[in-house]
PDB file of C-alpha atoms in Angstrom:
ATOM      1  CA  MET Y   1       0.000   0.000   0.000  1.00 48.00           C
ATOM      2  CA  SER Y   2       1.132   3.522  -0.783  1.00 58.00           C
ATOM      3  CA  SER Y   3       2.149   5.917   1.967  1.00 82.00           C
ATOM      4  CA  ARG Y   4       2.068   8.950  -0.315  1.00 95.00           C
ATOM      5  CA  VAL Y   5       0.460  12.101   1.019  1.00 98.00           C
ATOM      6  CA  CYS Y   6      -1.577  14.040  -1.543  1.00 98.00           C
ATOM      7  CA  CYS Y   7      -3.620  17.221  -1.523  1.00 99.00           C
ATOM      8  CA  VAL Y   8      -6.737  17.459  -3.707  1.00 99.00           C
ATOM      9  CA  THR Y   9      -8.313  20.898  -4.050  1.00 98.00           C
ATOM     10  CA  GLY Y  10     -11.938  21.116  -5.120  1.00 96.00           C
ATOM     11  CA  ALA Y  11     -12.491  17.677  -3.616  1.00 97.00           C
ATOM     12  CA  ALA Y  12     -16.280  17.914  -3.565  1.00 95.00           C
ATOM     13  CA  GLY Y  13     -16.568  18.475  -7.321  1.00 94.00           C
ATOM     14  CA  TYR Y  14     -17.200  15.908 -10.043  1.00 95.00           C
ATOM     15  CA  ILE Y  15     -13.557  15.146 -10.899  1.00 97.00           C
ATOM     16  CA  GLY Y  16     -12.280  15.976  -7.414  1.00 97.00           C
ATOM     17  CA  SER Y  17     -14.517  13.474  -5.631  1.00 97.00           C
ATOM     18  CA  TRP Y  18     -13.612  10.714  -8.099  1.00 97.00           C
ATOM     19  CA  LEU Y  19      -9.927  11.512  -7.644  1.00 98.00           C
ATOM     20  CA  VAL Y  20     -10.171  11.412  -3.847  1.00 98.00           C
ATOM     21  CA  ARG Y  21     -11.782   7.979  -4.053  1.00 98.00           C
ATOM     22  CA  LYS Y  22      -9.111   6.708  -6.448  1.00 97.00           C
ATOM     23  CA  LEU Y  23      -6.225   7.962  -4.304  1.00 98.00           C
ATOM     24  CA  LEU Y  24      -7.723   6.485  -1.143  1.00 98.00           C
ATOM     25  CA  GLY Y  25      -8.116   3.201  -3.014  1.00 97.00           C
ATOM     26  CA  ARG Y  26      -4.405   3.298  -3.775  1.00 96.00           C
ATOM     27  CA  GLY Y  27      -3.585   3.652  -0.091  1.00 97.00           C
ATOM     28  CA  CYS Y  28      -2.694   7.347  -0.204  1.00 98.00           C
ATOM     29  CA  VAL Y  29      -3.219   9.778   2.637  1.00 98.00           C
ATOM     30  CA  VAL Y  30      -5.447  12.494   1.163  1.00 99.00           C
ATOM     31  CA  HIS Y  31      -5.770  16.098   2.269  1.00 99.00           C
ATOM     32  CA  ALA Y  32      -9.030  17.220   0.633  1.00 99.00           C
ATOM     33  CA  THR Y  33     -10.135  20.844   0.467  1.00 98.00           C
ATOM     34  CA  LEU Y  34     -13.703  22.147   0.330  1.00 97.00           C
ATOM     35  CA  ARG Y  35     -15.007  25.684   0.413  1.00 94.00           C
ATOM     36  CA  ASP Y  36     -17.367  24.923   3.288  1.00 95.00           C
ATOM     37  CA  LEU Y  37     -16.758  22.171   5.831  1.00 96.00           C
ATOM     38  CA  GLY Y  38     -20.203  22.932   7.184  1.00 96.00           C
ATOM     39  CA  ASP Y  39     -21.822  21.429   4.083  1.00 95.00           C
ATOM     40  CA  GLY Y  40     -22.727  18.056   5.530  1.00 95.00           C
ATOM     41  CA  SER Y  41     -23.773  16.499   2.221  1.00 94.00           C
ATOM     42  CA  LYS Y  42     -20.338  17.089   0.697  1.00 95.00           C
ATOM     43  CA  THR Y  43     -18.295  16.073   3.717  1.00 97.00           C
ATOM     44  CA  ALA Y  44     -20.414  12.939   4.201  1.00 97.00           C
ATOM     45  CA  LEU Y  45     -19.805  11.923   0.585  1.00 96.00           C
ATOM     46  CA  LEU Y  46     -16.029  12.092   1.005  1.00 97.00           C
ATOM     47  CA  ARG Y  47     -16.010  10.499   4.451  1.00 98.00           C
ATOM     48  CA  GLY Y  48     -18.038   7.602   3.075  1.00 97.00           C
ATOM     49  CA  PHE Y  49     -15.291   6.423   0.707  1.00 97.00           C
ATOM     50  CA  PRO Y  50     -13.388   3.231   1.633  1.00 97.00           C
ATOM     51  CA  GLY Y  51     -10.244   4.159   3.561  1.00 97.00           C
ATOM     52  CA  ALA Y  52     -11.503   7.636   4.433  1.00 98.00           C
ATOM     53  CA  ALA Y  53     -11.738   6.980   8.164  1.00 97.00           C
ATOM     54  CA  GLU Y  54      -8.026   6.156   8.322  1.00 97.00           C
ATOM     55  CA  ARG Y  55      -6.477   8.330   5.610  1.00 98.00           C
ATOM     56  CA  LEU Y  56      -8.699  11.294   4.711  1.00 98.00           C
ATOM     57  CA  ARG Y  57      -8.318  14.746   6.238  1.00 98.00           C
ATOM     58  CA  LEU Y  58     -10.667  17.569   5.302  1.00 99.00           C
ATOM     59  CA  PHE Y  59      -9.650  21.228   5.113  1.00 98.00           C
ATOM     60  CA  GLN Y  60     -11.632  24.380   4.404  1.00 98.00           C
ATOM     61  CA  ALA Y  61     -10.065  26.507   1.664  1.00 98.00           C
ATOM     62  CA  ASP Y  62     -11.264  28.978  -0.954  1.00 95.00           C
ATOM     63  CA  MET Y  63      -9.674  30.223  -4.185  1.00 95.00           C
ATOM     64  CA  TYR Y  64     -10.777  33.748  -3.244  1.00 94.00           C
ATOM     65  CA  ASP Y  65      -8.664  33.441  -0.089  1.00 95.00           C
ATOM     66  CA  ALA Y  66      -5.817  31.242  -1.315  1.00 96.00           C
ATOM     67  CA  ASP Y  67      -3.778  31.580   1.883  1.00 97.00           C
ATOM     68  CA  THR Y  68      -6.242  29.063   3.326  1.00 98.00           C
ATOM     69  CA  PHE Y  69      -4.728  26.241   1.222  1.00 98.00           C
ATOM     70  CA  GLU Y  70      -1.402  26.206   3.077  1.00 98.00           C
ATOM     71  CA  PRO Y  71      -2.429  23.876   5.946  1.00 98.00           C
ATOM     72  CA  ALA Y  72      -3.751  21.331   3.439  1.00 99.00           C
ATOM     73  CA  ILE Y  73      -0.570  21.456   1.332  1.00 99.00           C
ATOM     74  CA  ALA Y  74       1.784  21.127   4.312  1.00 98.00           C
ATOM     75  CA  GLY Y  75       3.447  17.705   4.374  1.00 98.00           C
ATOM     76  CA  CYS Y  76       2.185  16.629   0.932  1.00 98.00           C
ATOM     77  CA  GLU Y  77       4.287  15.179  -1.889  1.00 98.00           C
ATOM     78  CA  PHE Y  78       1.715  15.732  -4.630  1.00 99.00           C
ATOM     79  CA  VAL Y  79      -0.781  18.560  -5.010  1.00 99.00           C
ATOM     80  CA  PHE Y  80      -3.716  18.096  -7.388  1.00 99.00           C
ATOM     81  CA  LEU Y  81      -5.168  21.473  -8.331  1.00 98.00           C
ATOM     82  CA  VAL Y  82      -8.720  20.612  -9.359  1.00 98.00           C
ATOM     83  CA  ALA Y  83     -10.568  23.570  -7.838  1.00 95.00           C
ATOM     84  CA  THR Y  84     -11.649  26.505  -9.963  1.00 91.00           C
ATOM     85  CA  PRO Y  85     -14.191  29.206  -9.100  1.00 86.00           C
ATOM     86  CA  MET Y  86     -17.204  28.797 -11.388  1.00 81.00           C
ATOM     87  CA  ALA Y  87     -18.726  32.172 -10.538  1.00 82.00           C
ATOM     88  CA  HIS Y  88     -17.423  35.450  -9.163  1.00 85.00           C
ATOM     89  CA  ASP Y  89     -17.768  36.059  -5.444  1.00 83.00           C
ATOM     90  CA  PRO Y  90     -19.677  39.364  -5.343  1.00 83.00           C
ATOM     91  CA  THR Y  91     -18.551  39.994  -1.758  1.00 84.00           C
ATOM     92  CA  SER Y  92     -14.873  40.039  -2.749  1.00 82.00           C
ATOM     93  CA  THR Y  93     -13.114  43.368  -2.304  1.00 81.00           C
ATOM     94  CA  LYS Y  94      -9.745  42.000  -3.452  1.00 89.00           C
ATOM     95  CA  TYR Y  95     -10.658  40.657  -6.907  1.00 92.00           C
ATOM     96  CA  LYS Y  96     -12.935  42.083  -9.570  1.00 91.00           C
ATOM     97  CA  ASN Y  97     -13.514  38.775 -11.387  1.00 92.00           C
ATOM     98  CA  THR Y  98     -12.752  35.037 -11.366  1.00 92.00           C
ATOM     99  CA  THR Y  99      -9.702  35.477 -13.595  1.00 94.00           C
ATOM    100  CA  GLU Y 100      -7.934  37.747 -11.117  1.00 95.00           C
ATOM    101  CA  ALA Y 101      -8.788  35.387  -8.262  1.00 94.00           C
ATOM    102  CA  THR Y 102      -7.685  32.232 -10.093  1.00 96.00           C
ATOM    103  CA  VAL Y 103      -4.378  33.592 -11.386  1.00 97.00           C
ATOM    104  CA  ASP Y 104      -3.463  35.055  -8.006  1.00 97.00           C
ATOM    105  CA  ALA Y 105      -4.401  31.782  -6.305  1.00 97.00           C
ATOM    106  CA  ALA Y 106      -2.047  29.943  -8.672  1.00 98.00           C
ATOM    107  CA  ARG Y 107       0.847  32.204  -7.640  1.00 97.00           C
ATOM    108  CA  ILE Y 108       0.055  31.885  -3.946  1.00 98.00           C
ATOM    109  CA  ILE Y 109      -0.272  28.090  -4.073  1.00 98.00           C
ATOM    110  CA  LEU Y 110       3.048  27.734  -5.907  1.00 98.00           C
ATOM    111  CA  ARG Y 111       4.734  29.699  -3.115  1.00 97.00           C
ATOM    112  CA  GLN Y 112       3.017  27.515  -0.514  1.00 98.00           C
ATOM    113  CA  CYS Y 113       4.293  24.396  -2.279  1.00 98.00           C
ATOM    114  CA  GLU Y 114       7.833  25.777  -2.148  1.00 97.00           C
ATOM    115  CA  ARG Y 115       7.547  26.640   1.527  1.00 97.00           C
ATOM    116  CA  SER Y 116       6.282  23.156   2.343  1.00 97.00           C
ATOM    117  CA  GLY Y 117       9.650  21.610   1.529  1.00 96.00           C
ATOM    118  CA  THR Y 118       7.846  18.337   0.732  1.00 98.00           C
ATOM    119  CA  VAL Y 119       5.948  18.901  -2.531  1.00 98.00           C
ATOM    120  CA  ARG Y 120       7.503  17.048  -5.470  1.00 98.00           C
ATOM    121  CA  ARG Y 121       4.906  17.712  -8.154  1.00 98.00           C
ATOM    122  CA  VAL Y 122       1.888  19.911  -8.774  1.00 99.00           C
ATOM    123  CA  ILE Y 123      -0.695  18.358 -11.119  1.00 99.00           C
ATOM    124  CA  HIS Y 124      -3.192  20.825 -12.528  1.00 98.00           C
ATOM    125  CA  THR Y 125      -6.599  19.946 -13.975  1.00 98.00           C
ATOM    126  CA  ALA Y 126      -6.715  22.263 -16.981  1.00 98.00           C
ATOM    127  CA  SER Y 127      -9.494  22.681 -19.541  1.00 97.00           C
ATOM    128  CA  VAL Y 128      -9.589  21.978 -23.258  1.00 97.00           C
ATOM    129  CA  THR Y 129     -11.276  25.372 -23.641  1.00 96.00           C
ATOM    130  CA  ALA Y 130      -7.756  26.775 -23.196  1.00 97.00           C
ATOM    131  CA  ALA Y 131      -6.412  24.726 -26.132  1.00 96.00           C
ATOM    132  CA  SER Y 132      -8.400  25.810 -29.175  1.00 95.00           C
ATOM    133  CA  PRO Y 133      -6.735  25.045 -32.537  1.00 93.00           C
ATOM    134  CA  LEU Y 134      -8.134  28.281 -33.984  1.00 90.00           C
ATOM    135  CA  ARG Y 135      -5.525  30.386 -35.732  1.00 87.00           C
ATOM    136  CA  GLU Y 136      -4.683  33.815 -34.366  1.00 81.00           C
ATOM    137  CA  GLY Y 137      -7.262  36.240 -35.671  1.00 79.00           C
ATOM    138  CA  GLY Y 138      -9.824  33.464 -35.960  1.00 76.00           C
ATOM    139  CA  GLY Y 139      -9.076  32.748 -39.629  1.00 78.00           C
ATOM    140  CA  GLY Y 140      -9.804  29.036 -39.566  1.00 84.00           C
ATOM    141  CA  TYR Y 141      -8.320  26.129 -37.652  1.00 86.00           C
ATOM    142  CA  LYS Y 142      -4.826  24.721 -37.527  1.00 87.00           C
ATOM    143  CA  ASP Y 143      -4.305  21.280 -39.056  1.00 84.00           C
ATOM    144  CA  PHE Y 144      -3.923  19.696 -35.630  1.00 84.00           C
ATOM    145  CA  ILE Y 145      -4.690  20.071 -31.968  1.00 88.00           C
ATOM    146  CA  ASN Y 146      -1.863  19.411 -29.536  1.00 89.00           C
ATOM    147  CA  GLU Y 147      -0.205  20.863 -26.459  1.00 93.00           C
ATOM    148  CA  SER Y 148       1.088  23.865 -28.409  1.00 93.00           C
ATOM    149  CA  CYS Y 149      -2.468  25.138 -28.978  1.00 94.00           C
ATOM    150  CA  TRP Y 150      -3.649  28.037 -26.843  1.00 96.00           C
ATOM    151  CA  THR Y 151      -7.044  29.664 -27.206  1.00 95.00           C
ATOM    152  CA  PRO Y 152      -6.793  33.225 -28.568  1.00 93.00           C
ATOM    153  CA  LEU Y 153      -8.348  35.380 -25.868  1.00 92.00           C
ATOM    154  CA  ASP Y 154      -8.768  38.502 -28.004  1.00 89.00           C
ATOM    155  CA  LEU Y 155     -11.564  37.061 -30.146  1.00 86.00           C
ATOM    156  CA  SER Y 156     -15.331  36.924 -29.809  1.00 85.00           C
ATOM    157  CA  TYR Y 157     -16.737  33.413 -30.045  1.00 85.00           C
ATOM    158  CA  GLY Y 158     -20.103  32.251 -31.276  1.00 81.00           C
ATOM    159  CA  PHE Y 159     -22.471  30.838 -28.645  1.00 88.00           C
ATOM    160  CA  SER Y 160     -20.374  32.338 -25.848  1.00 88.00           C
ATOM    161  CA  ASN Y 161     -21.613  34.388 -22.908  1.00 88.00           C
ATOM    162  CA  VAL Y 162     -20.176  36.247 -19.936  1.00 89.00           C
ATOM    163  CA  TYR Y 163     -19.978  33.077 -17.830  1.00 89.00           C
ATOM    164  CA  VAL Y 164     -18.241  31.023 -20.546  1.00 90.00           C
ATOM    165  CA  ASP Y 165     -15.825  33.840 -21.404  1.00 92.00           C
ATOM    166  CA  ALA Y 166     -14.827  34.223 -17.748  1.00 93.00           C
ATOM    167  CA  TYR Y 167     -14.265  30.480 -17.338  1.00 94.00           C
ATOM    168  CA  MET Y 168     -12.187  30.225 -20.521  1.00 95.00           C
ATOM    169  CA  ARG Y 169     -10.022  33.207 -19.597  1.00 95.00           C
ATOM    170  CA  SER Y 170      -9.537  32.012 -16.008  1.00 96.00           C
ATOM    171  CA  LYS Y 171      -8.495  28.514 -17.091  1.00 97.00           C
ATOM    172  CA  SER Y 172      -6.151  29.809 -19.810  1.00 97.00           C
ATOM    173  CA  LEU Y 173      -4.296  32.407 -17.770  1.00 98.00           C
ATOM    174  CA  SER Y 174      -4.040  30.346 -14.574  1.00 98.00           C
ATOM    175  CA  GLU Y 175      -2.638  27.395 -16.539  1.00 98.00           C
ATOM    176  CA  LYS Y 176       0.002  29.616 -18.132  1.00 98.00           C
ATOM    177  CA  GLU Y 177       0.899  31.003 -14.708  1.00 97.00           C
ATOM    178  CA  LEU Y 178       1.419  27.509 -13.300  1.00 98.00           C
ATOM    179  CA  LEU Y 179       3.439  26.238 -16.273  1.00 98.00           C
ATOM    180  CA  ARG Y 180       5.696  29.276 -16.116  1.00 96.00           C
ATOM    181  CA  TYR Y 181       7.172  27.767 -12.963  1.00 97.00           C
ATOM    182  CA  ASN Y 182       8.792  25.014 -15.055  1.00 95.00           C
ATOM    183  CA  ASP Y 183      10.523  27.626 -17.209  1.00 89.00           C
ATOM    184  CA  ASP Y 184      12.185  29.419 -14.317  1.00 74.00           C
ATOM    185  CA  GLU Y 185      15.816  28.481 -13.782  1.00 56.00           C
ATOM    186  CA  THR Y 186      15.326  29.005 -10.082  1.00 48.00           C
ATOM    187  CA  SER Y 187      12.410  29.056  -7.704  1.00 47.00           C
ATOM    188  CA  SER Y 188      10.444  32.244  -7.202  1.00 50.00           C
ATOM    189  CA  SER Y 189      11.578  32.728  -3.624  1.00 51.00           C
ATOM    190  CA  SER Y 190      15.299  31.928  -3.569  1.00 49.00           C
ATOM    191  CA  SER Y 191      18.399  31.222  -5.636  1.00 50.00           C
ATOM    192  CA  ARG Y 192      18.089  27.425  -5.385  1.00 55.00           C
ATOM    193  CA  ARG Y 193      16.794  25.225  -8.172  1.00 73.00           C
ATOM    194  CA  ARG Y 194      13.036  24.994  -8.455  1.00 85.00           C
ATOM    195  CA  ALA Y 195      11.619  22.719  -5.802  1.00 90.00           C
ATOM    196  CA  PHE Y 196       9.078  20.700  -7.792  1.00 97.00           C
ATOM    197  CA  GLU Y 197       7.584  20.019 -11.225  1.00 97.00           C
ATOM    198  CA  VAL Y 198       4.293  21.277 -12.632  1.00 98.00           C
ATOM    199  CA  VAL Y 199       2.144  19.067 -14.864  1.00 98.00           C
ATOM    200  CA  SER Y 200      -0.942  20.406 -16.613  1.00 98.00           C
ATOM    201  CA  LEU Y 201      -3.552  17.920 -17.857  1.00 97.00           C
ATOM    202  CA  VAL Y 202      -5.707  19.637 -20.463  1.00 97.00           C
ATOM    203  CA  CYS Y 203      -8.916  17.693 -19.923  1.00 97.00           C
ATOM    204  CA  ALA Y 204     -11.639  17.132 -22.486  1.00 96.00           C
ATOM    205  CA  VAL Y 205     -15.329  17.344 -21.622  1.00 95.00           C
ATOM    206  CA  VAL Y 206     -15.665  14.751 -18.880  1.00 95.00           C
ATOM    207  CA  GLY Y 207     -18.538  12.271 -18.801  1.00 93.00           C
ATOM    208  CA  GLY Y 208     -19.292   8.959 -17.168  1.00 90.00           C
ATOM    209  CA  ASP Y 209     -20.577   7.802 -13.813  1.00 88.00           C
ATOM    210  CA  THR Y 210     -20.733  10.048 -10.792  1.00 87.00           C
ATOM    211  CA  VAL Y 211     -20.305   9.445  -7.083  1.00 88.00           C
ATOM    212  CA  GLN Y 212     -22.255  12.629  -6.355  1.00 87.00           C
ATOM    213  CA  PRO Y 213     -26.004  12.803  -5.711  1.00 84.00           C
ATOM    214  CA  ASP Y 214     -26.518  14.990  -8.791  1.00 85.00           C
ATOM    215  CA  LEU Y 215     -25.100  15.232 -12.305  1.00 84.00           C
ATOM    216  CA  GLY Y 216     -22.005  17.328 -12.874  1.00 85.00           C
ATOM    217  CA  ASN Y 217     -22.201  20.285 -15.238  1.00 89.00           C
ATOM    218  CA  SER Y 218     -20.168  18.566 -17.964  1.00 92.00           C
ATOM    219  CA  ILE Y 219     -22.529  15.576 -18.032  1.00 90.00           C
ATOM    220  CA  GLN Y 220     -25.516  17.904 -18.272  1.00 92.00           C
ATOM    221  CA  VAL Y 221     -23.870  19.635 -21.228  1.00 92.00           C
ATOM    222  CA  LEU Y 222     -23.319  16.321 -23.017  1.00 91.00           C
ATOM    223  CA  LEU Y 223     -26.914  15.246 -22.402  1.00 90.00           C
ATOM    224  CA  ALA Y 224     -28.440  18.571 -23.477  1.00 90.00           C
ATOM    225  CA  PRO Y 225     -29.719  17.297 -26.859  1.00 90.00           C
ATOM    226  CA  LEU Y 226     -31.829  14.792 -24.907  1.00 88.00           C
ATOM    227  CA  THR Y 227     -32.876  16.959 -21.964  1.00 90.00           C
ATOM    228  CA  GLY Y 228     -33.643  20.022 -24.074  1.00 90.00           C
ATOM    229  CA  HIS Y 229     -31.802  22.305 -21.626  1.00 91.00           C
ATOM    230  CA  ALA Y 230     -31.099  25.372 -23.773  1.00 91.00           C
ATOM    231  CA  ALA Y 231     -28.189  26.816 -21.767  1.00 91.00           C
ATOM    232  CA  HIS Y 232     -26.340  23.502 -21.608  1.00 91.00           C
ATOM    233  CA  HIS Y 233     -26.965  22.936 -25.312  1.00 91.00           C
ATOM    234  CA  ASN Y 234     -25.535  26.375 -26.006  1.00 92.00           C
ATOM    235  CA  SER Y 235     -22.363  25.283 -24.188  1.00 92.00           C
ATOM    236  CA  LEU Y 236     -22.146  22.265 -26.486  1.00 92.00           C
ATOM    237  CA  LEU Y 237     -22.499  24.525 -29.535  1.00 92.00           C
ATOM    238  CA  PHE Y 238     -19.791  26.777 -28.106  1.00 93.00           C
ATOM    239  CA  LEU Y 239     -17.360  23.877 -27.690  1.00 93.00           C
ATOM    240  CA  GLN Y 240     -17.930  22.729 -31.271  1.00 92.00           C
ATOM    241  CA  ALA Y 241     -17.361  26.258 -32.602  1.00 91.00           C
ATOM    242  CA  LEU Y 242     -14.289  26.848 -30.417  1.00 93.00           C
ATOM    243  CA  LEU Y 243     -12.580  23.497 -30.950  1.00 93.00           C
ATOM    244  CA  GLY Y 244     -14.040  22.133 -34.179  1.00 90.00           C
ATOM    245  CA  SER Y 245     -15.144  19.068 -32.220  1.00 91.00           C
ATOM    246  CA  VAL Y 246     -16.361  18.061 -28.773  1.00 94.00           C
ATOM    247  CA  PRO Y 247     -13.348  16.341 -27.136  1.00 94.00           C
ATOM    248  CA  LEU Y 248     -14.450  13.659 -24.685  1.00 95.00           C
ATOM    249  CA  ALA Y 249     -12.975  11.648 -21.844  1.00 95.00           C
ATOM    250  CA  HIS Y 250     -14.407   9.319 -19.214  1.00 95.00           C
ATOM    251  CA  VAL Y 251     -14.004  10.468 -15.619  1.00 95.00           C
ATOM    252  CA  GLU Y 252     -12.280   7.210 -14.615  1.00 95.00           C
ATOM    253  CA  ASP Y 253      -9.721   7.674 -17.378  1.00 95.00           C
ATOM    254  CA  VAL Y 254      -9.152  11.295 -16.399  1.00 96.00           C
ATOM    255  CA  CYS Y 255      -8.468  10.290 -12.791  1.00 97.00           C
ATOM    256  CA  GLU Y 256      -6.214   7.463 -13.954  1.00 96.00           C
ATOM    257  CA  ALA Y 257      -4.265  10.017 -15.996  1.00 96.00           C
ATOM    258  CA  HIS Y 258      -3.857  12.187 -12.887  1.00 97.00           C
ATOM    259  CA  ALA Y 259      -2.550   9.190 -10.941  1.00 97.00           C
ATOM    260  CA  PHE Y 260      -0.219   8.302 -13.834  1.00 96.00           C
ATOM    261  CA  CYS Y 261       1.312  11.774 -13.574  1.00 97.00           C
ATOM    262  CA  MET Y 262       1.943  11.149  -9.889  1.00 97.00           C
ATOM    263  CA  ASP Y 263       3.554   7.751 -10.504  1.00 96.00           C
ATOM    264  CA  GLN Y 264       6.247   8.884 -12.944  1.00 96.00           C
ATOM    265  CA  PRO Y 265       9.750   9.461 -11.546  1.00 96.00           C
ATOM    266  CA  ALA Y 266       9.937  12.730 -13.487  1.00 96.00           C
ATOM    267  CA  MET Y 267       7.239  14.549 -15.432  1.00 96.00           C
ATOM    268  CA  ALA Y 268       6.527  18.178 -16.251  1.00 97.00           C
ATOM    269  CA  GLY Y 269       4.696  20.200 -18.866  1.00 96.00           C
ATOM    270  CA  ARG Y 270       1.392  20.232 -20.690  1.00 97.00           C
ATOM    271  CA  PHE Y 271      -0.503  17.145 -21.896  1.00 96.00           C
ATOM    272  CA  LEU Y 272      -3.840  16.742 -23.665  1.00 95.00           C
ATOM    273  CA  CYS Y 273      -6.136  14.312 -21.896  1.00 95.00           C
ATOM    274  CA  ALA Y 274      -8.855  13.135 -24.284  1.00 94.00           C
ATOM    275  CA  ALA Y 275     -10.176   9.833 -25.565  1.00 92.00           C
ATOM    276  CA  GLY Y 276     -11.901  10.991 -28.729  1.00 90.00           C
ATOM    277  CA  TYR Y 277     -12.871  14.005 -30.807  1.00 92.00           C
ATOM    278  CA  PRO Y 278     -16.391  13.470 -32.181  1.00 91.00           C
ATOM    279  CA  ASN Y 279     -18.327  16.390 -33.587  1.00 89.00           C
ATOM    280  CA  MET Y 280     -21.870  17.256 -32.582  1.00 87.00           C
ATOM    281  CA  ARG Y 281     -23.328  15.356 -35.518  1.00 89.00           C
ATOM    282  CA  ASP Y 282     -21.486  12.224 -34.330  1.00 90.00           C
ATOM    283  CA  ILE Y 283     -22.930  12.655 -30.850  1.00 89.00           C
ATOM    284  CA  LEU Y 284     -26.485  13.132 -32.114  1.00 89.00           C
ATOM    285  CA  ASP Y 285     -26.159  10.092 -34.381  1.00 90.00           C
ATOM    286  CA  ARG Y 286     -24.863   8.019 -31.484  1.00 90.00           C
ATOM    287  CA  PHE Y 287     -27.744   9.051 -29.251  1.00 88.00           C
ATOM    288  CA  ALA Y 288     -30.206   8.146 -32.013  1.00 89.00           C
ATOM    289  CA  SER Y 289     -28.654   4.730 -32.679  1.00 91.00           C
ATOM    290  CA  ARG Y 290     -28.091   3.718 -29.060  1.00 88.00           C
ATOM    291  CA  PHE Y 291     -31.353   5.064 -27.651  1.00 85.00           C
ATOM    292  CA  PRO Y 292     -33.915   5.096 -30.486  1.00 88.00           C
ATOM    293  CA  ASP Y 293     -36.832   5.398 -28.052  1.00 88.00           C
ATOM    294  CA  ILE Y 294     -35.547   8.643 -26.548  1.00 85.00           C
ATOM    295  CA  LYS Y 295     -36.519  11.824 -28.364  1.00 85.00           C
ATOM    296  CA  ILE Y 296     -33.687  14.164 -29.323  1.00 85.00           C
ATOM    297  CA  ARG Y 297     -35.165  17.484 -28.247  1.00 81.00           C
ATOM    298  CA  LEU Y 298     -32.432  19.771 -29.599  1.00 76.00           C
ATOM    299  CA  GLN Y 299     -30.909  18.826 -32.943  1.00 74.00           C
ATOM    300  CA  GLN Y 300     -29.083  22.035 -33.831  1.00 67.00           C
ATOM    301  CA  TYR Y 301     -25.365  21.558 -34.347  1.00 64.00           C
ATOM    302  CA  VAL Y 302     -22.377  23.494 -35.672  1.00 62.00           C
ATOM    303  CA  VAL Y 303     -20.601  22.366 -38.827  1.00 57.00           C
ATOM    304  CA  CYS Y 304     -16.943  23.319 -39.137  1.00 57.00           C
ATOM    305  CA  HIS Y 305     -16.175  22.022 -42.629  1.00 46.00           C
ATOM    306  CA  GLU Y 306     -12.494  22.914 -42.571  1.00 45.00           C
ATOM    307  CA  HIS Y 307     -12.064  20.923 -39.383  1.00 42.00           C
ATOM    308  CA  HIS Y 308     -13.546  17.608 -40.444  1.00 40.00           C
ATOM    309  CA  HIS Y 309     -10.335  15.974 -41.656  1.00 36.00           C
ATOM    310  CA  ARG Y 310      -7.692  17.624 -39.524  1.00 40.00           C
ATOM    311  CA  GLN Y 311      -5.035  15.564 -37.817  1.00 38.00           C
ATOM    312  CA  ILE Y 312      -5.465  14.923 -34.103  1.00 38.00           C
ATOM    313  CA  VAL Y 313      -2.334  14.750 -31.970  1.00 38.00           C
ATOM    314  CA  VAL Y 314      -2.954  13.634 -28.389  1.00 37.00           C
ATOM    315  CA  ALA Y 315      -0.058  13.178 -26.003  1.00 35.00           C
ATOM    316  CA  LEU Y 316      -1.888  10.923 -23.548  1.00 36.00           C
ATOM    317  CA  ILE Y 317      -3.964   8.914 -25.975  1.00 34.00           C
ATOM    318  CA  PHE Y 318      -2.138   5.726 -24.977  1.00 32.00           C
ATOM    319  CA  LEU Y 319      -3.611   6.084 -21.499  1.00 35.00           C
ATOM    320  CA  LEU Y 320      -7.168   6.640 -22.499  1.00 35.00           C
ATOM    321  CA  PRO Y 321      -9.339   4.092 -24.327  1.00 33.00           C
ATOM    322  CA  VAL Y 322     -11.977   5.635 -26.564  1.00 34.00           C
ATOM    323  CA  THR Y 323     -14.849   5.346 -24.115  1.00 36.00           C
ATOM    324  CA  PHE Y 324     -17.381   8.131 -24.707  1.00 33.00           C
ATOM    325  CA  MET Y 325     -19.215   7.574 -21.454  1.00 38.00           C
ATOM    326  CA  ARG Y 326     -18.395   3.847 -21.942  1.00 41.00           C
ATOM    327  CA  LEU Y 327     -21.957   2.543 -22.239  1.00 37.00           C
ATOM    328  CA  LEU Y 328     -23.107   5.224 -24.655  1.00 42.00           C
ATOM    329  CA  TRP Y 329     -20.220   4.765 -27.082  1.00 41.00           C
ATOM    330  CA  ALA Y 330     -20.109   0.961 -26.806  1.00 40.00           C
ATOM    331  CA  LYS Y 331     -20.982  -1.016 -29.919  1.00 39.00           C
TER     332      LYS Y 331
END
């Protein structure tokens, strides 16, 4: 059994809760952070996992007050940065939006990891919305999507809104801030060599089972053609327009990829984490063929003709079987 000590931020979320369960199953000691330890439904979920009684410690921490993460990081070898603020805290007097809060939290947490003296690797859960293959200026797509792709933030995107724009900007700029640590010859706080490595996993839209009592936002987005939820369907249209496809990954595979990054003797940098790149038409066709008795309520989709035959380059494809929500994509 492993004696590794890991910190998981955003532990009550869809990916975070799955990751906590996986790490506990591997025998790790897990320091899990939540915004509110008084939320009994979320703490009970985490405390109910096998091994939690012996090896799970809960901490209250908030991205809008990133100093609160230091007790959870202390003594850890690996820090999984899963948390991200999904909406601006209107009571904040320090930050004017989620982007400011997220980028500043990234800087603060990196300094905390250095001060710990124990952290070996920071593993960040990034978003594929930060890796659009659109060319600068928006004049079509590149011939590939890989780790060199960064979403141009100076463009207006179809089917976007204030919420989506804020999320995309926050994820893009905070990821760049974290990866910059690998480029520094020395640590930010002293003349010694940098203390740890930073890995960024650029995750596709995550589907699959859930250990939570309700469906995560990403699952609701994927199911929008069936549920008829207009806002979630708009998010699906946005992803197709931004990326030329709807990259997918199963939550179990995503968590396995996070654990893989922990297991390597040395690993740093940016890696795409996706199992497949269907377009919206593919998804609608799959729904229709797998579930012919269920009405597809929203059939609108975006066609990106230039993108249909582009090459896909995926650094972690060997880790991730093509599993679009496993049951749904099974033959």
